[in-house]
Amino acid sequence: MNVPTLPKVELHLHLEGAAPPAFIRGLAREKKMDLSGLFSENGAYRYKDFWDFLKVYEAATSTLQRPEDYHRLVLAVLEESAASGVVYSETFLSPDFCGGRDLGAWREYLHAMREAADQAERQFGITLRGVVTCIRHFGPEKARQTARCAAETAGDWIVGFGIAGDEKVGQPKDFRWSFDLAREAGLRLTAHAGEWGGPDSVRAALNDLEVERIGHGVRAIEDLALVDELAERGVVLEVCPGSNVALGLYPTFRDHPIGTMFDRGVKVTISTDDPPFFHTTMAREYEELHRAFDWDEGVFEKIARASLDAAFCDDDTKSKIRAKLETVDA
Ligand code: HPA
Ligand code: ZN
């Protein structure tokens, strides 16, 4: 199995979290910002736990101050993803970081990101679509402003709405208004749940926000009735095994519940979340899953097809990507 050449579909990637550390250091240097405390001696991002990770993430993101910075970021991120064999990427974008939730500014950032994505598509053969995310620990009022930005720019490129951030702050139902607005604008919905919260957090996201996909969702494994319900209802989990291992949810890939969930018929997909933070790439996720569960090319092809089915883009885009999944030279 030649992992890098297997065509992959990634549904859960935070754009700023995918920024290579050297890229952020370069921006900091240009802007004369001292961010040396964010990096370890070998140049990697340094953080203690998930909550510290969120702080480092936001500090690193403070170097991204103009639409041109996001243009460069999109190119750098998509080049990395394409090198892992990703042909379609759905990426979380945050108006909070792109112009402070001001609609006019958000449109300018979006324009720059789309231009970079078009260039990357020509250069690297990877297609990008955006899922606007509000940030849970910024609170429901800011989420409403974010949802308005999302609703106003919904279309063939901004295809979804979601929520990221600290799962331990507030409740999904606090964000219902924002999710209703996004749904009414035609956006498809996903929410982070079941990573730092247990099975009830997955139920709350499904029932209170009516999302069709769950970011992570892995802690549903603590309630097998819920796992079977996810399988029956066809709820798609955006599973990020390397992220969960890096943050200490599970000690190794072998201990990760994705194997059991797949066997019980849950629609699992594979993503990297914030790859340089978690020392991973899509190719590495595949390698580790192959080692842990003996998954072969057939399993990965099945997962890539299911991921594309669960993507939020339009049917024309899906047909184009499907053709790429079918032309694997084994
Ligand atoms: N989880 C939750 N919120 C986030 C993440 C993440 O991995 N990255 C950026 N915001
Ligand atoms: Zn995430």
mmCIF file of C-alpha atoms and ligand atoms in Angstrom:
data_model
loop_
_atom_site.group_PDB
_atom_site.id
_atom_site.type_symbol
_atom_site.label_atom_id
_atom_site.label_comp_id
_atom_site.label_asym_id
_atom_site.label_seq_id
_atom_site.Cartn_x
_atom_site.Cartn_y
_atom_site.Cartn_z
ATOM 1 C CA MET A 1 0.000 0.000 0.000
ATOM 2 C CA ASN A 2 1.456 3.322 -1.079
ATOM 3 C CA VAL A 3 -0.147 5.604 1.523
ATOM 4 C CA PRO A 4 0.707 9.080 0.147
ATOM 5 C CA THR A 5 -0.814 8.287 -3.262
ATOM 6 C CA LEU A 6 -4.115 6.941 -1.871
ATOM 7 C CA PRO A 7 -6.628 9.744 -2.542
ATOM 8 C CA LYS A 8 -7.996 11.120 0.738
ATOM 9 C CA VAL A 9 -10.917 13.258 1.814
ATOM 10 C CA GLU A 10 -10.471 15.335 4.963
ATOM 11 C CA LEU A 11 -13.493 16.858 6.693
ATOM 12 C CA HIS A 12 -12.062 18.228 9.953
ATOM 13 C CA LEU A 13 -9.188 20.672 9.741
ATOM 14 C CA HIS A 14 -8.810 24.007 11.547
ATOM 15 C CA LEU A 15 -7.120 26.345 9.081
ATOM 16 C CA GLU A 16 -5.006 28.248 11.611
ATOM 17 C CA GLY A 17 -4.250 25.002 13.437
ATOM 18 C CA ALA A 18 -2.751 23.626 10.244
ATOM 19 C CA ALA A 19 -0.233 26.474 9.955
ATOM 20 C CA PRO A 20 3.313 25.097 9.903
ATOM 21 C CA PRO A 21 5.234 26.525 12.903
ATOM 22 C CA ALA A 22 7.920 27.923 10.573
ATOM 23 C CA PHE A 23 5.211 29.792 8.683
ATOM 24 C CA ILE A 24 3.949 31.422 11.906
ATOM 25 C CA ARG A 25 7.523 32.221 12.985
ATOM 26 C CA GLY A 26 8.093 33.892 9.613
ATOM 27 C CA LEU A 27 5.017 36.086 10.027
ATOM 28 C CA ALA A 28 6.040 36.949 13.616
ATOM 29 C CA ARG A 29 9.474 37.993 12.369
ATOM 30 C CA GLU A 30 7.962 40.201 9.631
ATOM 31 C CA LYS A 31 5.689 41.868 12.179
ATOM 32 C CA LYS A 32 8.351 42.109 14.876
ATOM 33 C CA MET A 33 6.272 40.075 17.305
ATOM 34 C CA ASP A 34 8.021 37.961 19.924
ATOM 35 C CA LEU A 35 6.278 34.614 19.976
ATOM 36 C CA SER A 36 9.321 32.557 20.919
ATOM 37 C CA GLY A 37 7.514 31.212 24.024
ATOM 38 C CA LEU A 38 5.086 29.301 21.798
ATOM 39 C CA PHE A 39 7.742 26.999 20.403
ATOM 40 C CA SER A 40 9.958 24.287 21.833
ATOM 41 C CA GLU A 41 13.674 24.047 21.110
ATOM 42 C CA ASN A 42 13.117 21.860 18.060
ATOM 43 C CA GLY A 43 10.739 24.452 16.604
ATOM 44 C CA ALA A 44 7.461 22.608 17.238
ATOM 45 C CA TYR A 45 4.456 24.219 18.929
ATOM 46 C CA ARG A 46 4.665 23.810 22.706
ATOM 47 C CA TYR A 47 1.614 23.328 24.961
ATOM 48 C CA LYS A 48 0.756 21.396 28.118
ATOM 49 C CA ASP A 49 -2.796 20.213 27.526
ATOM 50 C CA PHE A 50 -5.873 20.986 25.426
ATOM 51 C CA TRP A 51 -6.635 24.242 27.244
ATOM 52 C CA ASP A 52 -3.068 25.438 26.890
ATOM 53 C CA PHE A 53 -3.213 24.320 23.246
ATOM 54 C CA LEU A 54 -6.184 26.671 22.708
ATOM 55 C CA LYS A 55 -4.120 29.559 24.136
ATOM 56 C CA VAL A 56 -1.079 28.774 21.991
ATOM 57 C CA TYR A 57 -3.367 28.411 18.968
ATOM 58 C CA GLU A 58 -4.877 31.851 19.550
ATOM 59 C CA ALA A 59 -1.456 33.434 20.170
ATOM 60 C CA ALA A 60 -0.041 31.913 16.962
ATOM 61 C CA THR A 61 -3.143 33.106 15.099
ATOM 62 C CA SER A 62 -2.474 36.691 16.249
ATOM 63 C CA THR A 63 0.252 36.835 13.564
ATOM 64 C CA LEU A 64 -2.435 36.474 10.873
ATOM 65 C CA GLN A 65 -3.665 40.032 10.567
ATOM 66 C CA ARG A 66 -4.550 40.688 6.931
ATOM 67 C CA PRO A 67 -6.322 38.923 4.064
ATOM 68 C CA GLU A 68 -2.896 38.515 2.371
ATOM 69 C CA ASP A 69 -1.688 36.530 5.409
ATOM 70 C CA TYR A 70 -4.596 34.130 4.981
ATOM 71 C CA HIS A 71 -3.856 33.884 1.256
ATOM 72 C CA ARG A 72 -0.363 32.662 2.091
ATOM 73 C CA LEU A 73 -1.682 30.407 4.853
ATOM 74 C CA VAL A 74 -4.158 28.653 2.567
ATOM 75 C CA LEU A 75 -1.418 27.972 0.011
ATOM 76 C CA ALA A 76 0.973 26.622 2.667
ATOM 77 C CA VAL A 77 -1.699 24.393 4.247
ATOM 78 C CA LEU A 78 -3.037 22.980 0.991
ATOM 79 C CA GLU A 79 0.441 22.190 -0.278
ATOM 80 C CA GLU A 80 1.011 20.081 2.870
ATOM 81 C CA SER A 81 -2.372 18.364 2.603
ATOM 82 C CA ALA A 82 -1.873 17.579 -1.076
ATOM 83 C CA ALA A 83 1.531 16.035 -0.265
ATOM 84 C CA SER A 84 -0.376 13.560 1.943
ATOM 85 C CA GLY A 85 -2.723 12.665 -0.921
ATOM 86 C CA VAL A 86 -5.685 14.784 0.177
ATOM 87 C CA VAL A 87 -7.833 15.640 -2.856
ATOM 88 C CA TYR A 88 -10.685 17.358 -1.002
ATOM 89 C CA SER A 89 -10.484 19.305 2.244
ATOM 90 C CA GLU A 90 -13.257 20.887 4.270
ATOM 91 C CA THR A 91 -11.661 23.416 6.551
ATOM 92 C CA PHE A 92 -12.930 25.342 9.549
ATOM 93 C CA LEU A 93 -12.737 29.101 9.072
ATOM 94 C CA SER A 94 -13.318 31.632 11.838
ATOM 95 C CA PRO A 95 -14.605 35.163 11.250
ATOM 96 C CA ASP A 96 -13.440 35.746 14.848
ATOM 97 C CA PHE A 97 -9.849 35.653 13.568
ATOM 98 C CA CYS A 98 -10.622 37.028 10.095
ATOM 99 C CA GLY A 99 -11.656 40.612 10.743
ATOM 100 C CA GLY A 100 -13.261 40.266 14.188
ATOM 101 C CA ARG A 101 -16.680 39.139 12.892
ATOM 102 C CA ASP A 102 -17.173 42.290 10.795
ATOM 103 C CA LEU A 103 -19.035 41.249 7.640
ATOM 104 C CA GLY A 104 -17.168 43.608 5.297
ATOM 105 C CA ALA A 105 -13.796 42.484 6.588
ATOM 106 C CA TRP A 106 -14.869 38.832 6.536
ATOM 107 C CA ARG A 107 -15.755 39.146 2.839
ATOM 108 C CA GLU A 108 -12.241 40.455 2.122
ATOM 109 C CA TYR A 109 -10.588 37.572 3.991
ATOM 110 C CA LEU A 110 -12.867 35.127 2.223
ATOM 111 C CA HIS A 111 -11.975 36.575 -1.167
ATOM 112 C CA ALA A 112 -8.263 36.139 -0.412
ATOM 113 C CA MET A 113 -8.756 32.554 0.795
ATOM 114 C CA ARG A 114 -10.810 31.591 -2.255
ATOM 115 C CA GLU A 115 -8.212 33.043 -4.580
ATOM 116 C CA ALA A 116 -5.494 31.018 -2.852
ATOM 117 C CA ALA A 117 -7.686 27.906 -2.952
ATOM 118 C CA ASP A 118 -8.209 28.324 -6.719
ATOM 119 C CA GLN A 119 -4.460 28.642 -7.172
ATOM 120 C CA ALA A 120 -3.831 25.545 -5.016
ATOM 121 C CA GLU A 121 -6.398 23.584 -6.999
ATOM 122 C CA ARG A 122 -4.532 24.345 -10.225
ATOM 123 C CA GLN A 123 -1.096 23.805 -8.685
ATOM 124 C CA PHE A 124 -1.615 20.852 -6.322
ATOM 125 C CA GLY A 125 -4.901 19.271 -7.458
ATOM 126 C CA ILE A 126 -6.669 19.733 -4.122
ATOM 127 C CA THR A 127 -10.140 21.244 -3.663
ATOM 128 C CA LEU A 128 -11.014 23.346 -0.604
ATOM 129 C CA ARG A 129 -14.398 24.291 0.844
ATOM 130 C CA GLY A 130 -15.069 26.291 4.003
ATOM 131 C CA VAL A 131 -17.096 25.534 7.110
ATOM 132 C CA VAL A 132 -17.521 28.668 9.230
ATOM 133 C CA THR A 133 -17.095 27.927 12.919
ATOM 134 C CA CYS A 134 -18.042 29.901 15.969
ATOM 135 C CA ILE A 135 -15.894 29.485 19.051
ATOM 136 C CA ARG A 136 -17.647 28.088 22.083
ATOM 137 C CA HIS A 137 -15.604 29.818 24.775
ATOM 138 C CA PHE A 138 -16.152 33.193 23.087
ATOM 139 C CA GLY A 139 -19.844 32.836 24.034
ATOM 140 C CA PRO A 140 -23.263 32.824 22.312
ATOM 141 C CA GLU A 141 -23.374 36.546 21.405
ATOM 142 C CA LYS A 142 -20.162 36.401 19.363
ATOM 143 C CA ALA A 143 -21.431 33.144 17.865
ATOM 144 C CA ARG A 144 -24.508 35.002 16.596
ATOM 145 C CA GLN A 145 -22.274 37.551 14.841
ATOM 146 C CA THR A 146 -20.246 34.690 13.371
ATOM 147 C CA ALA A 147 -23.426 32.953 12.205
ATOM 148 C CA ARG A 148 -24.509 36.168 10.448
ATOM 149 C CA CYS A 149 -21.171 36.266 8.590
ATOM 150 C CA ALA A 150 -21.695 32.623 7.638
ATOM 151 C CA ALA A 151 -25.294 33.113 6.523
ATOM 152 C CA GLU A 152 -24.399 36.161 4.397
ATOM 153 C CA THR A 153 -21.618 34.302 2.592
ATOM 154 C CA ALA A 154 -23.259 30.865 2.308
ATOM 155 C CA GLY A 155 -23.005 29.357 -1.148
ATOM 156 C CA ASP A 156 -20.949 27.021 -3.257
ATOM 157 C CA TRP A 157 -17.770 27.708 -1.257
ATOM 158 C CA ILE A 158 -18.918 28.375 2.299
ATOM 159 C CA VAL A 159 -20.878 25.178 2.664
ATOM 160 C CA GLY A 160 -21.263 24.588 6.388
ATOM 161 C CA PHE A 161 -21.425 25.976 9.896
ATOM 162 C CA GLY A 162 -20.009 24.521 13.092
ATOM 163 C CA ILE A 163 -18.712 25.142 16.571
ATOM 164 C CA ALA A 164 -15.190 24.594 17.901
ATOM 165 C CA GLY A 165 -13.372 25.718 21.030
ATOM 166 C CA ASP A 166 -13.639 24.625 24.637
ATOM 167 C CA GLU A 167 -16.303 21.947 24.880
ATOM 168 C CA LYS A 168 -16.486 22.383 28.627
ATOM 169 C CA VAL A 169 -17.830 25.949 28.408
ATOM 170 C CA GLY A 170 -21.613 26.410 28.058
ATOM 171 C CA GLN A 171 -24.114 24.041 26.441
ATOM 172 C CA PRO A 172 -24.924 23.305 22.804
ATOM 173 C CA LYS A 173 -28.429 24.743 23.293
ATOM 174 C CA ASP A 174 -26.879 28.172 24.063
ATOM 175 C CA PHE A 175 -25.905 28.254 20.373
ATOM 176 C CA ARG A 176 -29.223 27.112 18.929
ATOM 177 C CA TRP A 177 -30.120 30.519 17.491
ATOM 178 C CA SER A 178 -26.850 30.593 15.512
ATOM 179 C CA PHE A 179 -27.318 27.076 14.184
ATOM 180 C CA ASP A 180 -30.936 27.834 13.192
ATOM 181 C CA LEU A 181 -29.801 30.926 11.268
ATOM 182 C CA ALA A 182 -27.072 28.952 9.489
ATOM 183 C CA ARG A 183 -29.481 26.134 8.613
ATOM 184 C CA GLU A 184 -32.023 28.592 7.223
ATOM 185 C CA ALA A 185 -29.256 30.057 5.034
ATOM 186 C CA GLY A 186 -28.756 26.607 3.514
ATOM 187 C CA LEU A 187 -25.606 25.676 5.417
ATOM 188 C CA ARG A 188 -24.972 22.095 6.530
ATOM 189 C CA LEU A 189 -24.126 21.607 10.206
ATOM 190 C CA THR A 190 -21.458 19.991 12.364
ATOM 191 C CA ALA A 191 -20.416 20.451 16.007
ATOM 192 C CA HIS A 192 -17.439 19.458 18.135
ATOM 193 C CA ALA A 193 -18.733 17.080 20.834
ATOM 194 C CA GLY A 194 -17.717 13.871 22.546
ATOM 195 C CA GLU A 195 -14.047 14.803 22.803
ATOM 196 C CA TRP A 196 -13.921 16.505 26.237
ATOM 197 C CA GLY A 197 -17.570 15.790 27.000
ATOM 198 C CA GLY A 198 -19.015 12.287 27.321
ATOM 199 C CA PRO A 199 -21.868 10.578 25.438
ATOM 200 C CA ASP A 200 -24.391 13.146 26.704
ATOM 201 C CA SER A 201 -22.496 15.910 24.913
ATOM 202 C CA VAL A 202 -22.950 14.009 21.634
ATOM 203 C CA ARG A 203 -26.676 13.598 22.331
ATOM 204 C CA ALA A 204 -26.969 17.318 23.152
ATOM 205 C CA ALA A 205 -25.278 18.338 19.881
ATOM 206 C CA LEU A 206 -27.581 16.045 17.884
ATOM 207 C CA ASN A 207 -30.778 16.981 19.683
ATOM 208 C CA ASP A 208 -30.261 20.685 20.414
ATOM 209 C CA LEU A 209 -28.339 21.770 17.307
ATOM 210 C CA GLU A 210 -29.640 19.147 14.848
ATOM 211 C CA VAL A 211 -26.239 18.653 13.268
ATOM 212 C CA GLU A 212 -25.625 15.894 10.738
ATOM 213 C CA ARG A 213 -21.951 15.440 11.572
ATOM 214 C CA ILE A 214 -20.088 15.395 14.877
ATOM 215 C CA GLY A 215 -16.508 16.633 15.254
ATOM 216 C CA HIS A 216 -14.748 13.830 17.162
ATOM 217 C CA GLY A 217 -17.708 12.110 18.888
ATOM 218 C CA VAL A 218 -15.357 9.349 19.981
ATOM 219 C CA ARG A 219 -16.492 9.323 23.593
ATOM 220 C CA ALA A 220 -19.823 7.943 22.395
ATOM 221 C CA ILE A 221 -17.922 4.672 22.866
ATOM 222 C CA GLU A 222 -18.690 4.968 26.597
ATOM 223 C CA ASP A 223 -22.352 4.221 25.781
ATOM 224 C CA LEU A 224 -22.759 1.411 23.265
ATOM 225 C CA ALA A 225 -26.471 2.136 22.835
ATOM 226 C CA LEU A 226 -25.446 5.564 21.534
ATOM 227 C CA VAL A 227 -22.849 4.006 19.225
ATOM 228 C CA ASP A 228 -25.559 1.795 17.733
ATOM 229 C CA GLU A 229 -27.885 4.787 17.428
ATOM 230 C CA LEU A 230 -25.186 6.733 15.554
ATOM 231 C CA ALA A 231 -24.776 3.782 13.183
ATOM 232 C CA GLU A 232 -28.544 3.451 12.653
ATOM 233 C CA ARG A 233 -29.116 7.166 12.065
ATOM 234 C CA GLY A 234 -26.084 7.425 9.779
ATOM 235 C CA VAL A 235 -24.479 10.202 11.824
ATOM 236 C CA VAL A 236 -21.003 10.904 10.482
ATOM 237 C CA LEU A 237 -18.109 11.248 12.923
ATOM 238 C CA GLU A 238 -15.133 13.394 11.961
ATOM 239 C CA VAL A 239 -12.603 11.315 13.857
ATOM 240 C CA CYS A 240 -9.098 12.677 14.454
ATOM 241 C CA PRO A 241 -7.215 9.757 16.026
ATOM 242 C CA GLY A 242 -3.772 11.369 16.132
ATOM 243 C CA SER A 243 -5.218 14.475 17.796
ATOM 244 C CA ASN A 244 -6.911 12.333 20.450
ATOM 245 C CA VAL A 245 -3.690 10.414 21.125
ATOM 246 C CA ALA A 246 -1.565 13.592 21.215
ATOM 247 C CA LEU A 247 -3.958 15.185 23.721
ATOM 248 C CA GLY A 248 -3.985 12.072 25.902
ATOM 249 C CA LEU A 249 -7.571 10.881 25.390
ATOM 250 C CA TYR A 250 -6.216 7.449 24.452
ATOM 251 C CA PRO A 251 -2.679 6.223 25.093
ATOM 252 C CA THR A 252 -2.091 4.763 21.610
ATOM 253 C CA PHE A 253 -3.832 4.301 18.253
ATOM 254 C CA ARG A 254 -4.561 0.716 19.234
ATOM 255 C CA ASP A 255 -6.605 1.958 22.209
ATOM 256 C CA HIS A 256 -8.555 4.382 20.042
ATOM 257 C CA PRO A 257 -12.280 3.562 19.628
ATOM 258 C CA ILE A 258 -12.333 4.185 15.859
ATOM 259 C CA GLY A 259 -11.735 0.451 15.252
ATOM 260 C CA THR A 260 -14.761 -0.618 17.306
ATOM 261 C CA MET A 261 -16.921 2.131 15.898
ATOM 262 C CA PHE A 262 -16.083 1.152 12.320
ATOM 263 C CA ASP A 263 -16.820 -2.505 13.107
ATOM 264 C CA ARG A 264 -20.215 -1.545 14.604
ATOM 265 C CA GLY A 265 -21.194 0.294 11.425
ATOM 266 C CA VAL A 266 -20.664 3.911 12.438
ATOM 267 C CA LYS A 267 -19.788 6.227 9.538
ATOM 268 C CA VAL A 268 -16.307 7.216 10.639
ATOM 269 C CA THR A 269 -14.081 9.544 8.656
ATOM 270 C CA ILE A 270 -10.392 10.348 9.221
ATOM 271 C CA SER A 271 -8.921 13.820 9.783
ATOM 272 C CA THR A 272 -5.966 15.561 11.396
ATOM 273 C CA ASP A 273 -7.622 18.469 13.312
ATOM 274 C CA ASP A 274 -4.510 20.674 13.797
ATOM 275 C CA PRO A 275 -1.753 18.586 12.202
ATOM 276 C CA PRO A 276 1.507 20.322 13.214
ATOM 277 C CA PHE A 277 0.266 20.725 16.794
ATOM 278 C CA PHE A 278 -0.417 17.004 16.983
ATOM 279 C CA HIS A 279 2.657 15.891 15.012
ATOM 280 C CA THR A 280 0.568 14.331 12.319
ATOM 281 C CA THR A 281 -0.430 14.397 8.646
ATOM 282 C CA MET A 282 -3.155 12.508 6.774
ATOM 283 C CA ALA A 283 -0.501 10.081 5.554
ATOM 284 C CA ARG A 284 0.600 9.446 9.143
ATOM 285 C CA GLU A 285 -3.017 8.858 10.272
ATOM 286 C CA TYR A 286 -3.356 6.194 7.574
ATOM 287 C CA GLU A 287 -0.023 4.562 8.488
ATOM 288 C CA GLU A 288 -0.924 4.406 12.179
ATOM 289 C CA LEU A 289 -4.431 3.056 11.527
ATOM 290 C CA HIS A 290 -2.969 0.421 9.224
ATOM 291 C CA ARG A 291 -0.569 -0.617 11.984
ATOM 292 C CA ALA A 292 -3.157 -0.508 14.781
ATOM 293 C CA PHE A 293 -6.129 -2.207 13.090
ATOM 294 C CA ASP A 294 -4.576 -3.809 10.043
ATOM 295 C CA TRP A 295 -6.781 -1.638 7.825
ATOM 296 C CA ASP A 296 -5.913 -2.144 4.185
ATOM 297 C CA GLU A 297 -6.511 -0.222 0.999
ATOM 298 C CA GLY A 298 -10.085 -1.562 0.754
ATOM 299 C CA VAL A 299 -11.004 -0.109 4.152
ATOM 300 C CA PHE A 300 -9.387 3.233 3.356
ATOM 301 C CA GLU A 301 -11.180 3.403 -0.008
ATOM 302 C CA LYS A 302 -14.488 2.696 1.701
ATOM 303 C CA ILE A 303 -13.815 5.442 4.263
ATOM 304 C CA ALA A 304 -12.765 7.945 1.586
ATOM 305 C CA ARG A 305 -15.999 7.300 -0.349
ATOM 306 C CA ALA A 306 -18.106 7.625 2.813
ATOM 307 C CA SER A 307 -16.267 10.850 3.644
ATOM 308 C CA LEU A 308 -17.039 12.305 0.235
ATOM 309 C CA ASP A 309 -20.708 11.296 0.615
ATOM 310 C CA ALA A 310 -20.723 13.196 3.928
ATOM 311 C CA ALA A 311 -18.993 16.279 2.494
ATOM 312 C CA PHE A 312 -21.034 19.476 2.439
ATOM 313 C CA CYS A 313 -20.094 20.574 -1.102
ATOM 314 C CA ASP A 314 -22.466 20.449 -4.086
ATOM 315 C CA ASP A 315 -23.019 17.442 -6.339
ATOM 316 C CA ASP A 316 -20.904 18.757 -9.223
ATOM 317 C CA THR A 317 -17.908 19.102 -6.931
ATOM 318 C CA LYS A 318 -18.559 15.636 -5.501
ATOM 319 C CA SER A 319 -18.654 14.064 -8.977
ATOM 320 C CA LYS A 320 -15.324 15.664 -9.821
ATOM 321 C CA ILE A 321 -13.745 14.390 -6.610
ATOM 322 C CA ARG A 322 -15.367 10.956 -6.943
ATOM 323 C CA ALA A 323 -13.568 10.503 -10.256
ATOM 324 C CA LYS A 324 -10.273 11.087 -8.445
ATOM 325 C CA LEU A 325 -11.131 8.457 -5.810
ATOM 326 C CA GLU A 326 -11.855 5.919 -8.521
ATOM 327 C CA THR A 327 -8.617 6.297 -10.416
ATOM 328 C CA VAL A 328 -6.379 4.701 -7.818
ATOM 329 C CA ASP A 329 -3.467 2.786 -9.281
ATOM 330 C CA ALA A 330 -3.166 0.043 -6.719
HETATM 331 N N1 HPA B 1 -10.599 21.516 19.011
HETATM 332 C C1 HPA B 1 -11.439 22.468 19.422
HETATM 333 N N2 HPA B 1 -11.312 23.709 19.080
HETATM 334 C C2 HPA B 1 -10.316 24.055 18.291
HETATM 335 C C3 HPA B 1 -9.414 23.134 17.843
HETATM 336 C C4 HPA B 1 -9.570 21.801 18.210
HETATM 337 O O1 HPA B 1 -8.790 20.922 17.822
HETATM 338 N N3 HPA B 1 -8.531 23.768 17.055
HETATM 339 C C5 HPA B 1 -8.909 25.046 17.050
HETATM 340 N N4 HPA B 1 -9.974 25.244 17.794
HETATM 341 ZN ZN ZN B 2 -11.344 20.148 15.855
#
